[in-house]
Amino acid sequence: MLFQPERLSFGIVLPAQTRTSADMQFDTQLAIAAQANRLGFDALWVRDVPLNSDSYPDPVGHADPWVFLGALAAVTSGIALATGGIVLPLRHPLHIAKAALSIASLSKGRFVLGLGSGDRPTEYAMFGEDVENRKMLFQSHWHRLAAALRQDQQVIDENGRVRSEFAIRPRLKTSVPMVAVGSSSQSLEWIARNATAWMTYYRPLSVQKDRLALWHNAQAKVTADFRGFGQSMVLELLARPEAAYEEINLGGRTGRRGLIEALSAMRDAGIHHVAFNLIAQGRPASEIMEEIAADVLPALR
């Protein structure tokens, strides 16, 4: 499982390439994915960017997540495949269910469905939706999607009725894990009640500990079941092992010794998963992953 008590697991955010307006380099990214699988990373995270625009900070031309995930499933084994996250209000929940079940089956149960709401008013407008309705849309789409992904796989219509004359294939023996990515305009109690885990943005650990306390309080109110907590992390890993840890936007710049110390503190604070968003400043992503796998992961497992 990707989220486990008292264990810190590690993922790679794809595409791992220079943040320019160039389209995603498929062959390069599939090679990186196969390498991450070989090196023992726990997950590959794929983003959903329906439309590029100046309002979205990442200029990379992202591929359709479902097409990309199909290719990733074909070149990997063992490593989890996760979305971070599908923009739920702008996609029909039954279409998501069909795609999610297909990827889960193709990957032999390695798929983790991360879901977010998106927040760009102009993108919502292009899909004929009002961004002010995202909280309601997220909740209603989530419940229909969750019903379709359970083991009994119920198809529910727009009026909340179970339509037993319809089925979504393929059938699975286990449910697809659903993870909330960002707050999606929901309360933490709602997320703890409905999601298996919460993935959020990187914050300095002193600040993230406050978020963890809020998360634990929310869980205590609604469930006795374990709920995971993860974060993305922009990482600029320097070639100098002794370089001290330095905060940068949404992550850190450091040598491997500082990275080990920072990740150890995250694990001790109760973070269960870190998804590295690699910055390659003169160092290819493949080289950075090799160093993490050889020197950082063994120190934390």
Coordinates of N, CA, C and O in Angstrom, one line a residue, residues 47-222:
R47 N -0.2 14.2 -13.6 CA -1.1 15.3 -13.4 C -2.2 15.4 -14.5 O -1.9 14.9 -15.6
D48 N -3.3 16.0 -14.2 CA -4.3 16.3 -15.2 C -4.4 17.8 -15.5 O -4.8 18.6 -14.6
V49 N -4.0 18.2 -16.7 CA -4.0 19.6 -17.1 C -4.8 19.6 -18.4 O -4.3 19.5 -19.5
P50 N -6.1 19.8 -18.2 CA -7.0 19.8 -19.4 C -6.6 20.9 -20.5 O -6.5 20.6 -21.7
L51 N -6.3 22.1 -20.0 CA -6.0 23.2 -20.9 C -4.7 24.0 -20.4 O -4.7 24.3 -19.2
N52 N -3.8 24.2 -21.2 CA -2.7 25.1 -20.8 C -3.1 26.5 -21.1 O -3.8 26.8 -22.0
S53 N -2.6 27.4 -20.2 CA -2.8 28.8 -20.3 C -1.9 29.6 -19.4 O -1.2 28.9 -18.6
D54 N -1.8 30.9 -19.6 CA -0.9 31.7 -18.7 C -1.3 31.6 -17.3 O -0.5 31.9 -16.4
S55 N -2.6 31.2 -17.0 CA -3.0 31.2 -15.6 C -2.5 29.9 -14.9 O -2.7 29.8 -13.7
Y56 N -2.0 29.0 -15.6 CA -1.4 27.7 -15.0 C 0.1 27.8 -14.9 O 0.7 28.1 -16.0
P57 N 0.7 27.7 -13.8 CA 2.1 28.0 -13.6 C 3.0 27.0 -14.3 O 4.2 27.4 -14.5
D58 N 2.6 25.8 -14.6 CA 3.5 24.9 -15.3 C 3.2 25.0 -16.8 O 2.2 24.6 -17.3
P59 N 4.3 25.4 -17.6 CA 4.1 25.5 -19.0 C 4.2 24.2 -19.8 O 3.9 24.3 -21.1
V60 N 4.6 23.1 -19.2 CA 4.8 21.9 -20.0 C 3.5 21.4 -20.6 O 2.4 21.5 -20.0
G61 N 3.6 21.0 -21.8 CA 2.4 20.4 -22.5 C 2.1 19.0 -22.0 O 2.6 18.0 -22.6
H62 N 1.3 18.9 -21.0 CA 1.0 17.6 -20.4 C 0.2 16.7 -21.3 O -0.7 17.2 -22.0
A63 N 0.4 15.4 -21.3 CA -0.4 14.4 -22.0 C -1.7 14.2 -21.3 O -1.9 14.4 -20.1
D64 N -2.6 13.6 -22.0 CA -3.9 13.1 -21.4 C -3.4 12.1 -20.3 O -2.7 11.1 -20.6
P65 N -3.9 12.2 -19.1 CA -3.4 11.3 -18.0 C -3.8 9.8 -18.3 O -3.0 9.0 -17.9
W66 N -4.9 9.6 -18.9 CA -5.3 8.2 -19.0 C -4.5 7.5 -20.1 O -4.1 6.3 -19.9
V67 N -4.2 8.2 -21.2 CA -3.3 7.6 -22.2 C -1.9 7.4 -21.6 O -1.3 6.3 -21.8
F68 N -1.4 8.4 -20.9 CA -0.1 8.3 -20.2 C 0.0 7.1 -19.3 O 0.9 6.3 -19.2
L69 N -1.1 7.0 -18.4 CA -1.1 5.9 -17.4 C -1.1 4.5 -18.1 O -0.5 3.6 -17.6
G70 N -1.8 4.4 -19.2 CA -1.8 3.1 -20.0 C -0.4 2.8 -20.4 O 0.0 1.6 -20.3
A71 N 0.3 3.7 -20.9 CA 1.7 3.5 -21.3 C 2.6 3.2 -20.1 O 3.5 2.3 -20.2
L72 N 2.4 3.9 -19.0 CA 3.2 3.6 -17.8 C 2.9 2.2 -17.3 O 3.8 1.5 -16.8
A73 N 1.7 1.7 -17.3 CA 1.3 0.4 -16.8 C 2.1 -0.7 -17.7 O 2.5 -1.7 -17.1
A74 N 2.3 -0.3 -18.9 CA 2.9 -1.3 -19.8 C 4.4 -1.4 -19.6 O 5.0 -2.5 -19.9
V75 N 5.1 -0.4 -19.1 CA 6.5 -0.4 -19.0 C 7.0 -0.5 -17.5 O 8.2 -0.5 -17.3
T76 N 6.1 -0.7 -16.6 CA 6.4 -0.9 -15.2 C 5.7 -2.1 -14.6 O 4.8 -2.7 -15.1
S77 N 6.2 -2.5 -13.4 CA 5.6 -3.5 -12.6 C 5.9 -3.3 -11.1 O 7.1 -2.9 -10.8
G78 N 5.0 -3.4 -10.3 CA 5.2 -3.2 -8.8 C 5.0 -1.8 -8.4 O 4.4 -1.6 -7.3
I79 N 5.5 -0.8 -9.1 CA 5.3 0.6 -8.6 C 3.9 1.1 -8.8 O 3.2 0.7 -9.8
A80 N 3.4 1.8 -7.8 CA 2.0 2.3 -7.9 C 1.9 3.4 -9.0 O 2.9 4.2 -9.2
L81 N 0.8 3.5 -9.6 CA 0.5 4.6 -10.6 C -0.6 5.4 -10.0 O -1.7 4.9 -9.7
A82 N -0.4 6.7 -9.9 CA -1.3 7.6 -9.2 C -1.6 8.9 -10.0 O -0.7 9.3 -10.7
T83 N -2.7 9.4 -9.8 CA -3.1 10.7 -10.4 C -3.0 11.8 -9.4 O -3.5 11.6 -8.3
G84 N -2.5 13.0 -9.7 CA -2.3 14.0 -8.7 C -2.7 15.4 -9.2 O -1.8 16.2 -9.4
G85 N -4.0 15.7 -9.5 CA -5.1 14.7 -9.5 C -6.0 15.0 -10.6 O -6.0 16.1 -11.2
I86 N -6.9 14.1 -11.0 CA -7.9 14.3 -12.0 C -8.8 15.4 -11.5 O -9.3 15.4 -10.4
V87 N -9.1 16.3 -12.5 CA -10.0 17.5 -12.2 C -11.4 17.0 -12.2 O -12.1 17.0 -13.2
L88 N -11.9 16.6 -11.0 CA -13.2 15.9 -10.9 C -14.4 16.7 -11.4 O -15.3 16.1 -12.1
P89 N -14.5 18.0 -11.1 CA -15.7 18.7 -11.5 C -15.8 18.9 -13.0 O -16.9 19.1 -13.5
L90 N -14.7 18.8 -13.7 CA -14.8 19.0 -15.2 C -14.8 17.7 -16.0 O -14.7 17.8 -17.2
R91 N -14.9 16.6 -15.3 CA -15.1 15.3 -16.0 C -16.3 14.6 -15.5 O -16.6 14.6 -14.3
H92 N -16.9 13.8 -16.4 CA -18.1 13.1 -15.9 C -17.6 11.9 -15.1 O -16.7 11.2 -15.4
P93 N -18.3 11.7 -13.9 CA -17.8 10.6 -13.0 C -17.8 9.2 -13.6 O -17.0 8.4 -13.3
L94 N -18.8 9.0 -14.5 CA -18.9 7.6 -15.1 C -17.7 7.4 -16.1 O -17.2 6.3 -16.3
H95 N -17.3 8.5 -16.8 CA -16.2 8.4 -17.7 C -14.9 8.1 -16.8 O -14.0 7.3 -17.2
I96 N -14.8 8.8 -15.7 CA -13.6 8.6 -14.8 C -13.6 7.2 -14.3 O -12.6 6.5 -14.3
A97 N -14.8 6.7 -13.9 CA -14.9 5.3 -13.4 C -14.4 4.3 -14.4 O -13.7 3.4 -14.1
K98 N -14.9 4.5 -15.7 CA -14.5 3.5 -16.8 C -13.0 3.5 -16.9 O -12.3 2.5 -17.0
A99 N -12.4 4.7 -17.0 CA -10.9 4.8 -17.2 C -10.2 4.3 -16.0 O -9.2 3.6 -16.1
A100 N -10.6 4.6 -14.8 CA -9.9 4.1 -13.5 C -10.0 2.6 -13.4 O -9.0 2.0 -13.1
L101 N -11.1 2.0 -13.7 CA -11.2 0.6 -13.6 C -10.3 -0.1 -14.7 O -9.7 -1.1 -14.4
S102 N -10.3 0.5 -15.8 CA -9.4 0.0 -16.9 C -7.9 0.0 -16.5 O -7.2 -0.9 -16.7
I103 N -7.5 1.2 -16.0 CA -6.1 1.3 -15.6 C -5.8 0.4 -14.4 O -4.7 -0.2 -14.3
A104 N -6.7 0.3 -13.5 CA -6.5 -0.6 -12.3 C -6.4 -2.1 -12.8 O -5.5 -2.8 -12.3
S105 N -7.2 -2.5 -13.7 CA -7.1 -3.8 -14.3 C -5.8 -4.0 -15.1 O -5.1 -5.0 -14.9
L106 N -5.5 -3.1 -15.9 CA -4.3 -3.2 -16.7 C -3.0 -3.2 -15.9 O -2.1 -3.9 -16.2
S107 N -3.0 -2.5 -14.8 CA -1.8 -2.4 -13.9 C -1.8 -3.5 -12.8 O -0.9 -3.5 -12.0
K108 N -2.8 -4.3 -12.8 CA -2.9 -5.4 -11.8 C -3.0 -4.8 -10.4 O -2.3 -5.3 -9.5
G109 N -3.9 -3.8 -10.3 CA -4.2 -3.3 -8.9 C -3.3 -2.3 -8.4 O -3.3 -2.0 -7.2
R110 N -2.4 -1.7 -9.3 CA -1.5 -0.7 -8.8 C -2.0 0.7 -8.9 O -1.2 1.7 -8.5
F111 N -3.2 1.0 -9.3 CA -3.7 2.3 -9.5 C -4.2 3.0 -8.3 O -5.0 2.4 -7.5
V112 N -3.9 4.2 -8.0 CA -4.4 5.1 -6.9 C -5.0 6.3 -7.6 O -4.3 7.0 -8.3
L113 N -6.3 6.5 -7.4 CA -7.0 7.6 -8.0 C -7.0 8.9 -7.2 O -7.7 9.0 -6.2
G114 N -6.1 9.8 -7.5 CA -6.1 11.1 -6.8 C -7.0 12.1 -7.5 O -7.0 12.2 -8.8
L115 N -7.8 12.8 -6.8 CA -8.8 13.7 -7.4 C -8.7 15.1 -6.8 O -8.6 15.3 -5.6
G116 N -8.8 16.1 -7.6 CA -8.8 17.5 -7.2 C -9.9 18.3 -7.8 O -10.6 17.7 -8.7
S117 N -10.1 19.5 -7.5 CA -11.2 20.3 -8.0 C -10.7 21.3 -9.1 O -11.5 21.7 -9.9
G118 N -9.4 21.6 -9.1 CA -9.0 22.7 -10.0 C -9.5 24.0 -9.5 O -10.5 24.0 -8.7
D119 N -9.0 25.1 -9.9 CA -9.4 26.4 -9.4 C -9.3 27.5 -10.3 O -9.4 28.7 -9.9
R120 N -9.2 27.2 -11.6 CA -9.0 28.3 -12.6 C -10.4 28.7 -13.2 O -11.0 27.9 -13.9
P121 N -10.9 29.9 -12.9 CA -12.2 30.3 -13.4 C -12.3 30.2 -14.9 O -13.3 29.8 -15.5
T122 N -11.2 30.6 -15.6 CA -11.3 30.6 -17.1 C -11.4 29.2 -17.6 O -12.1 28.9 -18.6
E123 N -10.7 28.2 -17.0 CA -10.8 26.8 -17.4 C -12.2 26.3 -17.2 O -12.8 25.6 -18.0
Y124 N -12.8 26.6 -16.0 CA -14.2 26.2 -15.7 C -15.1 26.7 -16.8 O -16.0 26.0 -17.3
A125 N -14.9 28.0 -17.2 CA -15.8 28.6 -18.2 C -15.7 27.9 -19.5 O -16.7 27.7 -20.2
M126 N -14.5 27.4 -19.9 CA -14.3 26.8 -21.2 C -15.1 25.4 -21.2 O -15.5 24.9 -22.3
F127 N -15.3 24.8 -20.0 CA -16.1 23.6 -20.0 C -17.5 23.8 -19.6 O -18.3 22.9 -19.3
G128 N -17.9 25.1 -19.6 CA -19.4 25.4 -19.3 C -19.8 25.3 -17.9 O -20.9 25.1 -17.6
E129 N -18.8 25.4 -17.0 CA -19.1 25.3 -15.5 C -18.7 26.6 -14.8 O -17.8 27.3 -15.3
D130 N -19.3 26.9 -13.7 CA -18.9 28.0 -12.9 C -18.0 27.6 -11.8 O -18.4 26.6 -11.0
V131 N -16.9 28.2 -11.6 CA -15.9 27.8 -10.6 C -16.5 27.9 -9.2 O -16.1 27.2 -8.3
E132 N -17.5 28.7 -9.0 CA -18.1 28.9 -7.7 C -18.9 27.6 -7.3 O -19.3 27.5 -6.2
N133 N -19.2 26.8 -8.3 CA -19.9 25.5 -8.0 C -19.0 24.3 -7.8 O -19.5 23.2 -7.6
R134 N -17.7 24.6 -7.7 CA -16.8 23.4 -7.6 C -16.9 22.6 -6.4 O -16.8 21.4 -6.4
K135 N -17.3 23.2 -5.2 CA -17.5 22.4 -4.0 C -18.6 21.4 -4.2 O -18.5 20.2 -3.9
M136 N -19.8 21.9 -4.7 CA -20.9 21.0 -4.9 C -20.6 20.0 -6.0 O -21.0 18.8 -5.8
L137 N -20.0 20.4 -7.1 CA -19.7 19.5 -8.2 C -18.8 18.4 -7.7 O -18.9 17.2 -8.0
F138 N -17.8 18.8 -7.0 CA -16.8 17.8 -6.5 C -17.5 16.7 -5.6 O -17.2 15.5 -5.8
Q139 N -18.3 17.2 -4.7 CA -19.0 16.2 -3.8 C -19.9 15.3 -4.6 O -19.9 14.1 -4.4
S140 N -20.7 15.8 -5.5 CA -21.7 15.0 -6.2 C -21.0 14.0 -7.1 O -21.4 12.8 -7.2
H141 N -20.0 14.5 -7.8 CA -19.2 13.6 -8.7 C -18.5 12.6 -7.9 O -18.4 11.4 -8.4
W142 N -17.9 12.9 -6.8 CA -17.2 12.0 -5.9 C -18.1 10.8 -5.5 O -17.7 9.6 -5.6
H143 N -19.3 11.1 -5.1 CA -20.2 10.0 -4.6 C -20.6 9.1 -5.7 O -20.7 7.9 -5.5
R144 N -20.9 9.6 -6.9 CA -21.2 8.7 -8.0 C -20.0 7.9 -8.4 O -20.1 6.7 -8.8
L145 N -18.8 8.5 -8.4 CA -17.6 7.8 -8.8 C -17.3 6.7 -7.8 O -17.0 5.6 -8.1
A146 N -17.4 7.1 -6.5 CA -17.1 6.1 -5.4 C -18.0 4.9 -5.5 O -17.6 3.7 -5.3
A147 N -19.3 5.1 -5.8 CA -20.2 4.0 -6.0 C -19.8 3.1 -7.1 O -19.9 1.8 -7.0
A148 N -19.3 3.7 -8.2 CA -18.9 2.9 -9.4 C -17.6 2.1 -9.1 O -17.4 1.1 -9.8
L149 N -16.8 2.6 -8.2 CA -15.5 1.9 -8.0 C -15.5 1.0 -6.8 O -14.5 0.3 -6.6
R150 N -16.6 0.9 -6.1 CA -16.7 -0.1 -5.0 C -16.8 -1.5 -5.6 O -17.0 -1.7 -6.8
Q151 N -16.6 -2.5 -4.8 CA -16.7 -3.9 -5.3 C -18.0 -4.2 -5.9 O -18.1 -5.0 -6.9
D152 N -19.1 -3.7 -5.4 CA -20.4 -3.9 -6.0 C -20.7 -3.0 -7.2 O -21.6 -3.3 -8.0
Q153 N -19.8 -2.0 -7.5 CA -19.8 -1.2 -8.7 C -21.2 -0.8 -9.1 O -21.7 -1.1 -10.1
Q154 N -21.8 0.1 -8.3 CA -23.2 0.6 -8.6 C -23.1 1.8 -9.6 O -22.3 2.7 -9.4
V155 N -24.0 1.8 -10.6 CA -24.1 2.9 -11.5 C -25.3 3.7 -11.0 O -26.4 3.3 -11.0
I156 N -24.9 5.0 -10.7 CA -26.0 5.9 -10.1 C -26.2 7.0 -11.1 O -25.2 7.6 -11.7
D157 N -27.5 7.4 -11.3 CA -27.8 8.4 -12.3 C -27.7 9.8 -11.7 O -27.4 10.0 -10.5
E158 N -28.1 10.8 -12.5 CA -28.0 12.2 -12.0 C -29.0 12.5 -10.8 O -28.8 13.4 -10.1
N159 N -30.0 11.7 -10.7 CA -31.0 11.9 -9.6 C -30.7 11.0 -8.4 O -31.5 10.9 -7.5
G160 N -29.5 10.4 -8.4 CA -29.1 9.6 -7.2 C -29.7 8.2 -7.2 O -29.6 7.5 -6.2
R161 N -30.3 7.7 -8.3 CA -30.9 6.4 -8.3 C -29.9 5.4 -8.8 O -29.2 5.6 -9.8
V162 N -29.9 4.2 -8.2 CA -29.1 3.1 -8.7 C -29.7 2.5 -9.9 O -30.9 2.1 -9.9
R163 N -29.0 2.4 -11.0 CA -29.5 1.9 -12.3 C -28.9 0.5 -12.5 O -27.8 0.4 -13.1
S164 N -29.6 -0.5 -12.1 CA -29.1 -1.9 -12.1 C -29.0 -2.4 -13.5 O -28.3 -3.5 -13.7
E165 N -29.7 -1.8 -14.5 CA -29.6 -2.3 -15.9 C -28.3 -1.9 -16.5 O -28.0 -2.4 -17.6
F166 N -27.5 -1.1 -15.9 CA -26.2 -0.7 -16.4 C -25.0 -1.3 -15.6 O -25.2 -1.5 -14.4
A167 N -23.9 -1.5 -16.2 CA -22.7 -2.0 -15.5 C -21.5 -1.3 -16.2 O -21.5 -0.9 -17.4
I168 N -20.4 -1.1 -15.4 CA -19.2 -0.6 -15.9 C -18.1 -1.7 -15.8 O -17.9 -2.2 -14.7
R169 N -17.5 -2.0 -16.9 CA -16.5 -3.0 -16.9 C -15.1 -2.3 -17.1 O -15.1 -1.2 -17.6
P170 N -14.1 -3.0 -16.6 CA -14.0 -4.3 -16.1 C -14.4 -4.4 -14.6 O -14.3 -3.4 -13.9
R171 N -14.7 -5.6 -14.2 CA -15.0 -5.8 -12.7 C -13.6 -6.0 -12.0 O -12.7 -6.6 -12.6
L172 N -13.6 -5.5 -10.8 CA -12.4 -5.7 -10.0 C -12.7 -6.5 -8.7 O -13.8 -6.4 -8.2
K173 N -11.7 -7.2 -8.1 CA -11.9 -7.9 -6.9 C -11.8 -7.0 -5.7 O -12.2 -7.3 -4.6
T174 N -11.1 -5.8 -5.9 CA -10.9 -4.9 -4.8 C -11.3 -3.5 -5.3 O -11.3 -3.2 -6.5
S175 N -11.5 -2.6 -4.3 CA -11.9 -1.2 -4.7 C -10.6 -0.4 -5.1 O -9.5 -0.7 -4.7
V176 N -10.9 0.6 -5.9 CA -9.8 1.5 -6.3 C -9.6 2.6 -5.2 O -10.6 3.3 -4.9
P177 N -8.4 2.8 -4.6 CA -8.3 3.8 -3.6 C -8.5 5.2 -4.1 O -8.0 5.5 -5.2
M178 N -9.2 6.0 -3.4 CA -9.5 7.4 -3.8 C -8.9 8.4 -2.8 O -9.1 8.3 -1.6
V179 N -8.0 9.2 -3.4 CA -7.2 10.2 -2.6 C -7.6 11.6 -2.9 O -7.8 11.9 -4.1
A180 N -7.9 12.4 -1.9 CA -8.1 13.9 -2.2 C -6.8 14.6 -2.3 O -5.9 14.5 -1.5
V181 N -6.7 15.3 -3.4 CA -5.5 16.1 -3.7 C -5.8 17.6 -3.6 O -6.6 18.1 -4.3
G182 N -5.2 18.2 -2.6 CA -5.6 19.6 -2.2 C -6.9 19.5 -1.4 O -7.5 18.4 -1.2
S183 N -7.4 20.6 -1.0 CA -8.6 20.7 -0.2 C -9.9 20.6 -1.0 O -10.9 20.2 -0.5
S184 N -9.8 21.0 -2.3 CA -11.0 20.9 -3.2 C -12.2 21.5 -2.6 O -13.3 21.1 -2.9
S185 N -12.0 22.6 -1.8 CA -13.0 23.4 -1.2 C -13.8 22.6 -0.2 O -14.9 23.0 0.2
Q186 N -13.3 21.5 0.3 CA -14.0 20.6 1.2 C -13.4 20.8 2.6 O -12.3 21.2 2.8
S187 N -14.2 20.5 3.6 CA -13.7 20.4 5.0 C -12.8 19.2 5.2 O -12.9 18.2 4.4
L188 N -11.9 19.3 6.1 CA -11.0 18.1 6.4 C -11.8 17.0 6.9 O -11.5 15.8 6.7
E189 N -12.9 17.3 7.6 CA -13.8 16.2 8.1 C -14.4 15.4 6.9 O -14.5 14.2 6.9
W190 N -14.8 16.2 5.8 CA -15.4 15.5 4.6 C -14.3 14.7 4.0 O -14.6 13.5 3.6
I191 N -13.1 15.2 3.8 CA -12.0 14.4 3.2 C -11.7 13.2 4.0 O -11.6 12.1 3.5
A192 N -11.6 13.3 5.3 CA -11.3 12.1 6.2 C -12.4 11.1 6.1 O -12.2 9.9 6.2
R193 N -13.7 11.5 6.0 CA -14.8 10.6 5.9 C -14.8 9.8 4.6 O -15.2 8.7 4.5
N194 N -14.4 10.5 3.5 CA -14.6 9.9 2.2 C -13.3 9.4 1.5 O -13.4 8.6 0.6
A195 N -12.2 10.0 1.8 CA -10.9 9.6 1.1 C -10.1 8.7 1.9 O -10.1 8.7 3.1
T196 N -9.3 7.9 1.2 CA -8.3 7.0 2.0 C -7.1 7.8 2.4 O -6.4 7.3 3.3
A197 N -6.8 8.9 1.8 CA -5.6 9.7 2.1 C -5.8 11.1 1.6 O -6.7 11.4 0.8
W198 N -5.0 12.0 2.1 CA -5.0 13.4 1.7 C -3.6 13.8 1.2 O -2.7 13.7 2.0
M199 N -3.5 14.2 0.0 CA -2.3 14.7 -0.6 C -2.4 16.2 -0.7 O -3.3 16.8 -1.2
T200 N -1.4 16.9 -0.1 CA -1.4 18.4 -0.1 C -0.1 18.9 -0.6 O 0.8 18.2 -0.9
Y201 N 0.0 20.2 -0.6 CA 1.2 20.9 -1.1 C 2.3 20.9 0.0 O 2.0 20.8 1.2
Y202 N 3.5 21.0 -0.5 CA 4.6 21.2 0.5 C 4.5 22.5 1.2 O 4.1 23.5 0.7
R203 N 4.8 22.4 2.5 CA 5.0 23.6 3.3 C 6.2 23.4 4.2 O 6.5 22.2 4.5
P204 N 6.9 24.4 4.7 CA 7.9 24.2 5.7 C 7.4 23.3 6.8 O 6.2 23.5 7.2
L205 N 8.2 22.5 7.4 CA 7.7 21.5 8.3 C 7.0 22.1 9.5 O 6.0 21.5 10.0
S206 N 7.5 23.2 10.0 CA 6.8 23.9 11.2 C 5.4 24.2 10.8 O 4.5 24.2 11.7
V207 N 5.1 24.6 9.6 CA 3.8 24.9 9.1 C 3.0 23.7 8.9 O 1.8 23.5 9.2
Q208 N 3.6 22.7 8.2 CA 2.9 21.4 7.9 C 2.5 20.7 9.1 O 1.5 20.0 9.1
K209 N 3.2 20.8 10.2 CA 2.8 20.2 11.5 C 1.5 20.7 11.9 O 0.7 19.9 12.5
D210 N 1.2 22.0 11.7 CA -0.1 22.5 12.1 C -1.2 21.9 11.2 O -2.3 21.6 11.7
R211 N -0.9 21.7 9.9 CA -1.9 21.0 9.0 C -2.1 19.6 9.5 O -3.2 19.1 9.4
L212 N -1.1 18.9 9.9 CA -1.2 17.5 10.4 C -2.1 17.5 11.6 O -2.9 16.6 11.7
A213 N -1.9 18.4 12.5 CA -2.7 18.4 13.7 C -4.2 18.6 13.4 O -5.1 17.9 13.9
L214 N -4.5 19.5 12.4 CA -5.9 19.7 12.0 C -6.4 18.4 11.3 O -7.6 18.0 11.5
W215 N -5.6 17.8 10.5 CA -6.0 16.5 9.9 C -6.3 15.4 10.9 O -7.3 14.7 10.8
H216 N -5.4 15.3 11.9 CA -5.7 14.3 12.9 C -7.0 14.6 13.7 O -7.7 13.7 14.0
N217 N -7.2 15.8 14.0 CA -8.4 16.2 14.7 C -9.7 15.9 13.8 O -10.7 15.4 14.4
A218 N -9.6 16.1 12.5 CA -10.7 15.9 11.7 C -11.0 14.4 11.6 O -12.1 13.9 11.6
Q219 N -9.9 13.6 11.5 CA -10.1 12.1 11.5 C -10.8 11.6 12.7 O -11.7 10.8 12.7
A220 N -10.3 12.1 13.9 CA -10.9 11.6 15.1 C -12.4 11.9 15.2 O -13.1 11.1 15.9
K221 N -12.8 12.9 14.5 CA -14.3 13.2 14.6 C -15.1 12.3 13.8 O -16.3 12.1 14.0
V222 N -14.5 11.7 12.7 CA -15.4 11.0 11.7 C -15.1 9.5 11.5 O -15.9 8.8 11.0

